[in-house]
PDB file of C-alpha atoms and ligand atoms in Angstrom:
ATOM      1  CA  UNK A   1     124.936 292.694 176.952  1.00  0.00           C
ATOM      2  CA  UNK A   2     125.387 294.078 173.533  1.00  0.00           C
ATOM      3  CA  UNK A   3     126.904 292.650 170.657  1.00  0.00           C
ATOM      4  CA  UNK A   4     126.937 293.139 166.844  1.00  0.00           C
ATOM      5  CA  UNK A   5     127.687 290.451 163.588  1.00  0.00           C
ATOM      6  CA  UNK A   6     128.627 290.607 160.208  1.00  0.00           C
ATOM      7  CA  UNK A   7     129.819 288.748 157.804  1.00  0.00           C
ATOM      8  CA  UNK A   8     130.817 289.465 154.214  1.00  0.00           C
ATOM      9  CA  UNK A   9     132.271 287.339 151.490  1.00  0.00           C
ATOM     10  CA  UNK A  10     134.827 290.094 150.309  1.00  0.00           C
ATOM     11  CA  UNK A  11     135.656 291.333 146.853  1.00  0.00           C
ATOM     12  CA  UNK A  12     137.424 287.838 145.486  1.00  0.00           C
ATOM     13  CA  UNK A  13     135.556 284.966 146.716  1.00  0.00           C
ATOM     14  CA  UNK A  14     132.597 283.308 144.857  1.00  0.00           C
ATOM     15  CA  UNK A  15     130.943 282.010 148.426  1.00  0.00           C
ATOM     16  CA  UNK A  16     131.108 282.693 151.664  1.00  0.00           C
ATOM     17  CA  UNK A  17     132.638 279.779 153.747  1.00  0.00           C
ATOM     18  CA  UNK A  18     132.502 281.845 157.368  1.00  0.00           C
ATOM     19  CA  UNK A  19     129.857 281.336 159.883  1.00  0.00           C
ATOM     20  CA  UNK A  20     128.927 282.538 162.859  1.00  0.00           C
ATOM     21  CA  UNK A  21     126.768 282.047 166.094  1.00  0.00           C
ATOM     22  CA  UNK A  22     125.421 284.467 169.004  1.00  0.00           C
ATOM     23  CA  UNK A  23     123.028 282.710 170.792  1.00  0.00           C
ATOM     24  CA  UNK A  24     122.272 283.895 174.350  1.00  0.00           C
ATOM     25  CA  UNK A  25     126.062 284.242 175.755  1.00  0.00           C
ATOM     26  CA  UNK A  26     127.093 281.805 173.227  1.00  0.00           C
ATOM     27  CA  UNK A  27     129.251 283.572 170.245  1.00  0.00           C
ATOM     28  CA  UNK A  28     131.141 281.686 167.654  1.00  0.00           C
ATOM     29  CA  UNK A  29     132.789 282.381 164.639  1.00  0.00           C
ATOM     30  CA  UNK A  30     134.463 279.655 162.058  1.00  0.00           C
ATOM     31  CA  UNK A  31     136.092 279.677 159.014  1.00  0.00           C
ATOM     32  CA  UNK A  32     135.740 276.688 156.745  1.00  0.00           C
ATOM     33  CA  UNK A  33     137.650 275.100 154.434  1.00  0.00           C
ATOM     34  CA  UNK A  34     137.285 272.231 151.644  1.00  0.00           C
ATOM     35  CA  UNK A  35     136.653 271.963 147.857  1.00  0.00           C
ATOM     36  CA  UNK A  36     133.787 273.200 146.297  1.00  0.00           C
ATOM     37  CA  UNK A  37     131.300 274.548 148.834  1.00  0.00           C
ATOM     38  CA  UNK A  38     132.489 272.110 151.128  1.00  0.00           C
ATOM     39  CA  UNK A  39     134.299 275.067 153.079  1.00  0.00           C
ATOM     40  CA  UNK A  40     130.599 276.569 153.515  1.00  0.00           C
ATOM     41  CA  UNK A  41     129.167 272.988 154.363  1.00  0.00           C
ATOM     42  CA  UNK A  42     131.843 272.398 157.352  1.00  0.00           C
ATOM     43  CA  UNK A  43     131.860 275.963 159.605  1.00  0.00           C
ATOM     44  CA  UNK A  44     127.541 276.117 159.462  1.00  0.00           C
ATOM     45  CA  UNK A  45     127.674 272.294 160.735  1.00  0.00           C
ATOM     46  CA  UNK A  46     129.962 272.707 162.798  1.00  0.00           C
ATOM     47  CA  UNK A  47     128.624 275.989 164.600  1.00  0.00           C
ATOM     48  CA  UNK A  48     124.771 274.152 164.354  1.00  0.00           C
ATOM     49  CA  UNK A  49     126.488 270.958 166.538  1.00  0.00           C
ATOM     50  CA  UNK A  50     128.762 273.097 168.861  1.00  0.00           C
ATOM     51  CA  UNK A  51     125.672 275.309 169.858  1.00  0.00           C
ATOM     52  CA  UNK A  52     122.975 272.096 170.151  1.00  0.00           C
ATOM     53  CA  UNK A  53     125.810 270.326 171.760  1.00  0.00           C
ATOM     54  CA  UNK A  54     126.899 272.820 174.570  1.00  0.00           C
ATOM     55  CA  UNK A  55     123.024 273.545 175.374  1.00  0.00           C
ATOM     56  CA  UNK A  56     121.030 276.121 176.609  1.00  0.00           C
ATOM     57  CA  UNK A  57     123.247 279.075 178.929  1.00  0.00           C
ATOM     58  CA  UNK A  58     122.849 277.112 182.427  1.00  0.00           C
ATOM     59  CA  UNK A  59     122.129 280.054 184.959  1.00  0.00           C
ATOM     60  CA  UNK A  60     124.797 279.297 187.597  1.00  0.00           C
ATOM     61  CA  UNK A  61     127.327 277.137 186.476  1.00  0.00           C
ATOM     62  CA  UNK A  62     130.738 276.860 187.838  1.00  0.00           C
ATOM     63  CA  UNK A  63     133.658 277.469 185.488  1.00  0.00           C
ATOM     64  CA  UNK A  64     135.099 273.750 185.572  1.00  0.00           C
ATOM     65  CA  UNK A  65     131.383 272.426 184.692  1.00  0.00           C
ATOM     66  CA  UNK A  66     131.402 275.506 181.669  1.00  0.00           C
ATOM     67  CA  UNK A  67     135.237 274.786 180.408  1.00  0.00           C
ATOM     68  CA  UNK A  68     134.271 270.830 180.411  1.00  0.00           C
ATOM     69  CA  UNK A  69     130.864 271.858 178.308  1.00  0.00           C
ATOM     70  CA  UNK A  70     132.780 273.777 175.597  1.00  0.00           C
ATOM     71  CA  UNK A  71     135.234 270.693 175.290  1.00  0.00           C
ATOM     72  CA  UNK A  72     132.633 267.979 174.765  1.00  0.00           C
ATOM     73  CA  UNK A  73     131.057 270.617 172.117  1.00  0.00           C
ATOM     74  CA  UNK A  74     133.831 271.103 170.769  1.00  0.00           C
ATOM     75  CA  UNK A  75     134.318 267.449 170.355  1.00  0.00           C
ATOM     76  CA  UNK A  76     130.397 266.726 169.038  1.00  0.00           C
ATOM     77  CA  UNK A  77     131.276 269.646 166.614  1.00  0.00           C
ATOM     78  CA  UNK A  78     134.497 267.515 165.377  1.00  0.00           C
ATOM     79  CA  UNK A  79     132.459 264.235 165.054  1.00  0.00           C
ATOM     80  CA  UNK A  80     129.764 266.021 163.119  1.00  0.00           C
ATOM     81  CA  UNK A  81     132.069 267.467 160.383  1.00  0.00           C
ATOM     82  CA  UNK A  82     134.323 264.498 160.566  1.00  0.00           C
ATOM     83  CA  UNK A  83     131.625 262.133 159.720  1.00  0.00           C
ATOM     84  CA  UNK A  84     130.060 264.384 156.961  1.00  0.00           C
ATOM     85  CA  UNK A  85     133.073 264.787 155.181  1.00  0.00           C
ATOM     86  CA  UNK A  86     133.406 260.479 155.070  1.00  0.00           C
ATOM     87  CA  UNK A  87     130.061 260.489 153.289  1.00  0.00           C
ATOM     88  CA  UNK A  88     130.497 262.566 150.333  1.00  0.00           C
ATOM     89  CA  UNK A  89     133.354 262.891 148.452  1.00  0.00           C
ATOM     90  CA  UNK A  90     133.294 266.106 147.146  1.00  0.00           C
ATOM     91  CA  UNK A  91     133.229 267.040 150.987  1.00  0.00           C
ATOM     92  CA  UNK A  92     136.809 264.838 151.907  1.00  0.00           C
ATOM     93  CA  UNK A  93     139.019 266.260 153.934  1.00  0.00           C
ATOM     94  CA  UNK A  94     136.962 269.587 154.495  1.00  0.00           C
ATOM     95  CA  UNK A  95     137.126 271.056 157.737  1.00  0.00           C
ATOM     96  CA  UNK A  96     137.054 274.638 159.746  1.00  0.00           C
ATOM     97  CA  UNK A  97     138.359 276.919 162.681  1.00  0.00           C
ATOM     98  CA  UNK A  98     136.174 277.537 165.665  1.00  0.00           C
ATOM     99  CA  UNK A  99     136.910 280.616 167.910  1.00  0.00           C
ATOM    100  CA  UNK A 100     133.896 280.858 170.619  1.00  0.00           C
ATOM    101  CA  UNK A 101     133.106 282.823 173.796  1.00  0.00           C
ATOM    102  CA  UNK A 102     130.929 282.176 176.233  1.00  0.00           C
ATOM    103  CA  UNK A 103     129.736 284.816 178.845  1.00  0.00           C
ATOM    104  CA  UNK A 104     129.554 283.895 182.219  1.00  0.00           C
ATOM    105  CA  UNK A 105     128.999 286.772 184.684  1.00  0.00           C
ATOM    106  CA  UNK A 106     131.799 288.359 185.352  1.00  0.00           C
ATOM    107  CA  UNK A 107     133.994 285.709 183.695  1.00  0.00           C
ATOM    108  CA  UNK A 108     134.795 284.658 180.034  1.00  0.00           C
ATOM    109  CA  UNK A 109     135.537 281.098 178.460  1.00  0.00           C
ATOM    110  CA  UNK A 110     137.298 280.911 175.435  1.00  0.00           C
ATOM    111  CA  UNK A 111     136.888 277.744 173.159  1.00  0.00           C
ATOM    112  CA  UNK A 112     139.690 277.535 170.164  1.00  0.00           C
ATOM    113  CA  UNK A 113     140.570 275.621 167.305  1.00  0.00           C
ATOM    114  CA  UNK A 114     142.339 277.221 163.863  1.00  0.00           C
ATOM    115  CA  UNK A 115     143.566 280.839 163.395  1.00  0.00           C
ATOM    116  CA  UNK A 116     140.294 282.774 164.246  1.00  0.00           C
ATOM    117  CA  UNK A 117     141.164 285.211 166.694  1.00  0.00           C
ATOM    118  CA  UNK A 118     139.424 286.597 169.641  1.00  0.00           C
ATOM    119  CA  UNK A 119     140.868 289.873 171.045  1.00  0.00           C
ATOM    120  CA  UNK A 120     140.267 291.892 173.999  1.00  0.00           C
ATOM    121  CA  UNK A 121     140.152 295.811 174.014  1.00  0.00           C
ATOM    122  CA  UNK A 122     139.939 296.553 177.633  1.00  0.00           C
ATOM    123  CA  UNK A 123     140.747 300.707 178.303  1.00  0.00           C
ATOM    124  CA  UNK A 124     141.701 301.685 174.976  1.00  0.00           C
ATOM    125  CA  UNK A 125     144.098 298.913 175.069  1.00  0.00           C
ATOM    126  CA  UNK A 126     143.653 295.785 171.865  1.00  0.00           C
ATOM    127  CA  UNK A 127     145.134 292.281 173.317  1.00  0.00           C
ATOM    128  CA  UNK A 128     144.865 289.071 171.292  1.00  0.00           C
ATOM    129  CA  UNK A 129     143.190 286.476 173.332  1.00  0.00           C
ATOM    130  CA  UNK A 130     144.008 284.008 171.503  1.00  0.00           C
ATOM    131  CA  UNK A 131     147.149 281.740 169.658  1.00  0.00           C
ATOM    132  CA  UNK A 132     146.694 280.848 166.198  1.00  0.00           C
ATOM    133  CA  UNK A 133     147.140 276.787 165.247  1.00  0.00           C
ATOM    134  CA  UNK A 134     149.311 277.387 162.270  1.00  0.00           C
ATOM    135  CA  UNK A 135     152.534 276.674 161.045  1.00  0.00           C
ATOM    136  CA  UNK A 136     153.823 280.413 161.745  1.00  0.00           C
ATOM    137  CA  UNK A 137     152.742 280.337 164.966  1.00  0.00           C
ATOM    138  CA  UNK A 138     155.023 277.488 165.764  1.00  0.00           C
ATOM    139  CA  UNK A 139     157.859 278.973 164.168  1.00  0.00           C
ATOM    140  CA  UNK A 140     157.769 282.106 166.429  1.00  0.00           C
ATOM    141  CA  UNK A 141     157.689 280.101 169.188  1.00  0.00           C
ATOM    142  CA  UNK A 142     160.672 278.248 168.259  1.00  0.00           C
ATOM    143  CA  UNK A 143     162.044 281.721 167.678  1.00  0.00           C
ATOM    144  CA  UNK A 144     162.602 281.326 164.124  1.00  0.00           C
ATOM    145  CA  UNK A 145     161.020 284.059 163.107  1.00  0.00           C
ATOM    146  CA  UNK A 146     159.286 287.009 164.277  1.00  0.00           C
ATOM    147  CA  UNK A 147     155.510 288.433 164.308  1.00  0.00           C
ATOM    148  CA  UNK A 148     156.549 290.752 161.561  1.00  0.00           C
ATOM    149  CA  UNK A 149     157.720 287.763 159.239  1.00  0.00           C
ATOM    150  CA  UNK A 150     155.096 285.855 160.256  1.00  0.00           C
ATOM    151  CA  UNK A 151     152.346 288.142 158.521  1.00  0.00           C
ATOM    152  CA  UNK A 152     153.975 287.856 155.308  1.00  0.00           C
ATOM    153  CA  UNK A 153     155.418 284.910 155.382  1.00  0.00           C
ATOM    154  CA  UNK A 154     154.665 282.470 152.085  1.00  0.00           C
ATOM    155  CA  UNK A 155     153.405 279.532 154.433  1.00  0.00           C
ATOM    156  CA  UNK A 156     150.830 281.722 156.525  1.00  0.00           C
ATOM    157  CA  UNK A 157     147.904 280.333 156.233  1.00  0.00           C
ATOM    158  CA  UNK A 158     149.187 276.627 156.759  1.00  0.00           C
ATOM    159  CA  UNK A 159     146.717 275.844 159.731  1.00  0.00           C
ATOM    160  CA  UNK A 160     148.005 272.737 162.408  1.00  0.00           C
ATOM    161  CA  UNK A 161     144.880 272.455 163.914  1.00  0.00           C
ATOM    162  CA  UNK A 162     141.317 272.189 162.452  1.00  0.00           C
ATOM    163  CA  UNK A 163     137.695 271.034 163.135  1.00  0.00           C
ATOM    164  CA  UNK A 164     136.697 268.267 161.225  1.00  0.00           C
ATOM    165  CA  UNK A 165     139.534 266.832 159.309  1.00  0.00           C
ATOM    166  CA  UNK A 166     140.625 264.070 161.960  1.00  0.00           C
ATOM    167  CA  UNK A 167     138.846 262.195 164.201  1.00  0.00           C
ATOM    168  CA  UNK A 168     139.222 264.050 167.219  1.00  0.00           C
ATOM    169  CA  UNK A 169     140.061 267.442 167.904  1.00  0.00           C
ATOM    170  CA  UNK A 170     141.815 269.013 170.935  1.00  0.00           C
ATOM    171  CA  UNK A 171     140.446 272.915 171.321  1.00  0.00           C
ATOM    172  CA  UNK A 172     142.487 275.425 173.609  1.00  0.00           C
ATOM    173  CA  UNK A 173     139.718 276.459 176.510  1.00  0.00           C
ATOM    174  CA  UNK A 174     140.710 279.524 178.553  1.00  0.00           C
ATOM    175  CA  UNK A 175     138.887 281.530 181.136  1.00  0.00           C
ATOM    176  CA  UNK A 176     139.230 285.322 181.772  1.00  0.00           C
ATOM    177  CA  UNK A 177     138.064 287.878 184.439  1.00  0.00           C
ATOM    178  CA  UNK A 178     135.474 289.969 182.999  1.00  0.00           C
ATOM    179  CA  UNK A 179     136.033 293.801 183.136  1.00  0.00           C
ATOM    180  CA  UNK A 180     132.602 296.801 182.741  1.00  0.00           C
ATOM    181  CA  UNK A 181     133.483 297.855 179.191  1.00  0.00           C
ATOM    182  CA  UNK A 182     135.105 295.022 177.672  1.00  0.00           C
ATOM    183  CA  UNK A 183     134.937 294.706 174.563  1.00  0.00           C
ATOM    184  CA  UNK A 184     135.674 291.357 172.838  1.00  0.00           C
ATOM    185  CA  UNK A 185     135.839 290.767 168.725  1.00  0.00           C
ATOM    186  CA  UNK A 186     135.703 287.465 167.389  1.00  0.00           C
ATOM    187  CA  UNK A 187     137.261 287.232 163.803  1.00  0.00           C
ATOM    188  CA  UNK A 188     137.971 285.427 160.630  1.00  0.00           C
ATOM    189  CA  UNK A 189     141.423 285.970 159.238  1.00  0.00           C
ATOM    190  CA  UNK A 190     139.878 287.912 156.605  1.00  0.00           C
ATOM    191  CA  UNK A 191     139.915 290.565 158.978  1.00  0.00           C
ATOM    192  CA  UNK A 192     143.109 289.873 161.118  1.00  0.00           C
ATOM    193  CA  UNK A 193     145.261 288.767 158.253  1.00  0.00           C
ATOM    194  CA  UNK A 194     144.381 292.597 156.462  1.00  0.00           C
ATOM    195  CA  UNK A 195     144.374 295.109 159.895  1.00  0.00           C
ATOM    196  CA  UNK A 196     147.235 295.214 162.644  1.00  0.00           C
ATOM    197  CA  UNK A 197     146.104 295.186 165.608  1.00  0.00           C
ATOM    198  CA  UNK A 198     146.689 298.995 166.236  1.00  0.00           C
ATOM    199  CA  UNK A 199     144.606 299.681 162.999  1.00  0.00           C
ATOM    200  CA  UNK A 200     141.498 297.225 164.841  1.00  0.00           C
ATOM    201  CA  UNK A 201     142.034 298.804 168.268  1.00  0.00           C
ATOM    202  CA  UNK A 202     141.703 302.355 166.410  1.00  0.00           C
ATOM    203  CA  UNK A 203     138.723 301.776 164.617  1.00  0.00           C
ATOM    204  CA  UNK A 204     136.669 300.839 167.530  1.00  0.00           C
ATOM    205  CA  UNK A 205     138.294 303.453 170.113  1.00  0.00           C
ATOM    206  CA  UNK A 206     137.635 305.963 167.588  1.00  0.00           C
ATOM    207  CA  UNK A 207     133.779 304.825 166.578  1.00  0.00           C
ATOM    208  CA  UNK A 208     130.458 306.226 168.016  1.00  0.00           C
ATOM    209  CA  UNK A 209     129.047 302.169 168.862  1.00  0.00           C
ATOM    210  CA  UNK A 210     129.808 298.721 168.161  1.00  0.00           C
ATOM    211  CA  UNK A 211     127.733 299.178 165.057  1.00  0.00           C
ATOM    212  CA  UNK A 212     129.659 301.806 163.464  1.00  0.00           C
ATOM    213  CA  UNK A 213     132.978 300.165 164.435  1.00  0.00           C
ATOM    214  CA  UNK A 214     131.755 296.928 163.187  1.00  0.00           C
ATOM    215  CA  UNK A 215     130.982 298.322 159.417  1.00  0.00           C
ATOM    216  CA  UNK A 216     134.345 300.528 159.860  1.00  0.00           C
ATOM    217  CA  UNK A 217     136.385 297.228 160.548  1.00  0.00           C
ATOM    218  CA  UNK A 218     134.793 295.222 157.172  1.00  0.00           C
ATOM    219  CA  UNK A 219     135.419 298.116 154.963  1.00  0.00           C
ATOM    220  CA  UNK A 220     139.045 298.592 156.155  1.00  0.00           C
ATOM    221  CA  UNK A 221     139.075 295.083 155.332  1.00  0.00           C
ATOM    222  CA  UNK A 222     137.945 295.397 152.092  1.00  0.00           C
ATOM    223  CA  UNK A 223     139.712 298.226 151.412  1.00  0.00           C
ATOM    224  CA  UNK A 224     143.021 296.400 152.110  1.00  0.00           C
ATOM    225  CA  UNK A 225     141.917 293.900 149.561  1.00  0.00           C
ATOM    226  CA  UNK A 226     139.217 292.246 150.755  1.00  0.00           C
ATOM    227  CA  UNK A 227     140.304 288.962 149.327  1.00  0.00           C
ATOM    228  CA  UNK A 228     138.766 286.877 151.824  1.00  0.00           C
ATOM    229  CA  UNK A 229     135.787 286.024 153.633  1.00  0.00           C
ATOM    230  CA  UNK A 230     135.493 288.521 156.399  1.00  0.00           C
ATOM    231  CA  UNK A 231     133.586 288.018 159.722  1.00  0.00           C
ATOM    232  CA  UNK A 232     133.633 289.765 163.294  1.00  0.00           C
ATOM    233  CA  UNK A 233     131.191 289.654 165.984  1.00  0.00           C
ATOM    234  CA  UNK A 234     131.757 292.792 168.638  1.00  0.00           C
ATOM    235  CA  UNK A 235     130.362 291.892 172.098  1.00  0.00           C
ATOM    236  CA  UNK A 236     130.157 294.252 174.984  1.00  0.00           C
ATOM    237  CA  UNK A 237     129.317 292.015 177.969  1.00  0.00           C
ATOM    238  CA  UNK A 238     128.733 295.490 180.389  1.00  0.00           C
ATOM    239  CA  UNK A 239     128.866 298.920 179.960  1.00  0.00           C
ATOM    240  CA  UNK A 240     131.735 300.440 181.332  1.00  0.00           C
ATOM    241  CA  UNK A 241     131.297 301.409 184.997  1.00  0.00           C
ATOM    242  CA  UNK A 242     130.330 304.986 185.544  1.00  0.00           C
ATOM    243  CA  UNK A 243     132.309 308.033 185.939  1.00  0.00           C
TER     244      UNK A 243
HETATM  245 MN1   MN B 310     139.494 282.965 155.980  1.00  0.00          MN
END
């Protein structure tokens, strides 16, 4: 397995409030949010629980027994943030989006809370893996509006669903078939909010490795604006099968 990560706080932003996790076949990324550097505070705590929480990569565990482990991390993660943010109150209300994969095999578990994205480029061809909890999202699936609206739409970034800011937390868990030369980004909206998904599925088609087309994606980030926090994490579970 290969994978790459970086994170960069952009041209605008005084801190970075994006972490990230690859641990084993564990990969996170989350996006915080709150006052101050409450924002920061919420995604490393909550990647720090998730990880501790979900435990070391068990070497043969069936999918039911890995979907129900992302939940309850998922859930310790929520706790975790929920209760820090009651403690301080510079940290109230703070809170953060959680996108994670976990590598199983041939199989892939998605864990998702927020508008981090995961996508999927499988033979030249980008997918998003993932729905975004916001506001937008709901309105194209009322059919109010379309994709096209929805990325400049004034309420955008209005989030439904975060990590942290209520009690509990209920995270979309999916599970994929795992293909030789998948490759799978995880990604703040720093990144998805700037590059269409043809622009994304270009830039790693067209680079020499996942480290090249992970320092190609942040600059076409930046050079888009770069206004917020950008992170990605490339993984390439298996080399593509031979020819
Ligand atoms: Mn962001």
């Amino acid at each position: 397995m290969k994978y790459v990560t970086r994170s960069d706080i952009g041209k605008l932003r005084e801190i970075n409030e994006d972490s990230w996790l690859a641990d084993g076949r564990l990969f996170a990324v989350a996006d915080g949010m709150g006052g101050h550097n409450a924002g920061e505070i919420a995604s490393a705590l909550a990647l720090e629980t998730f990880a501790a929480a979900f435990g070391p990569p068990p070497e043969e565990t069936p999918g039911e027994a890995v979907a129900d482990a992302l939940v309850a991390a998922v859930g310790a993660a929520n706790d975790a943030v929920h209760a820090a943010a009651a403690r301080k109150r510079a940290y109230a209300g703070m809170g953060t989006t959680l996108t994670a994969a976990y590598i199983d095999g041939d199989e892939l578990f998605l864990a998702q809370v927020g508008d981090s994205r995961a996508y999927l480029l499988r033979d030249g061809h980008l997918t998003q893996w993932t729905v975004d909890h916001t506001l937008v999202q709901e309105m194209i699936a009322r059919g109010e509006i379309d994709e096209e609206l929805a990325r400049i739409h004034p309420l955008k970034h209005v989030i439904t669903r975060a990590l942290g800011t209520y009690p509990t937390v209920t995270a979309d868990v999916s599970r994929w078939p795992g293909k030789p030369g998948d490759i799978i980004l995880l990604c703040s909206d720093g990144l998805s909010a700037k590059l269409e998904p043809d622009v994304i599925r270009d830039i790693i088609n067209n680079a020499a490795n996942l480290d090249d087309a992970a320092d190609n994606l942040v600059q076409a980030a930046l050079d888009a604006g770069g206004e917020d926090n950008i992170t990605l994490i490339l993984i390439e579970p298996r080399e593509p099968a031979g020819d």
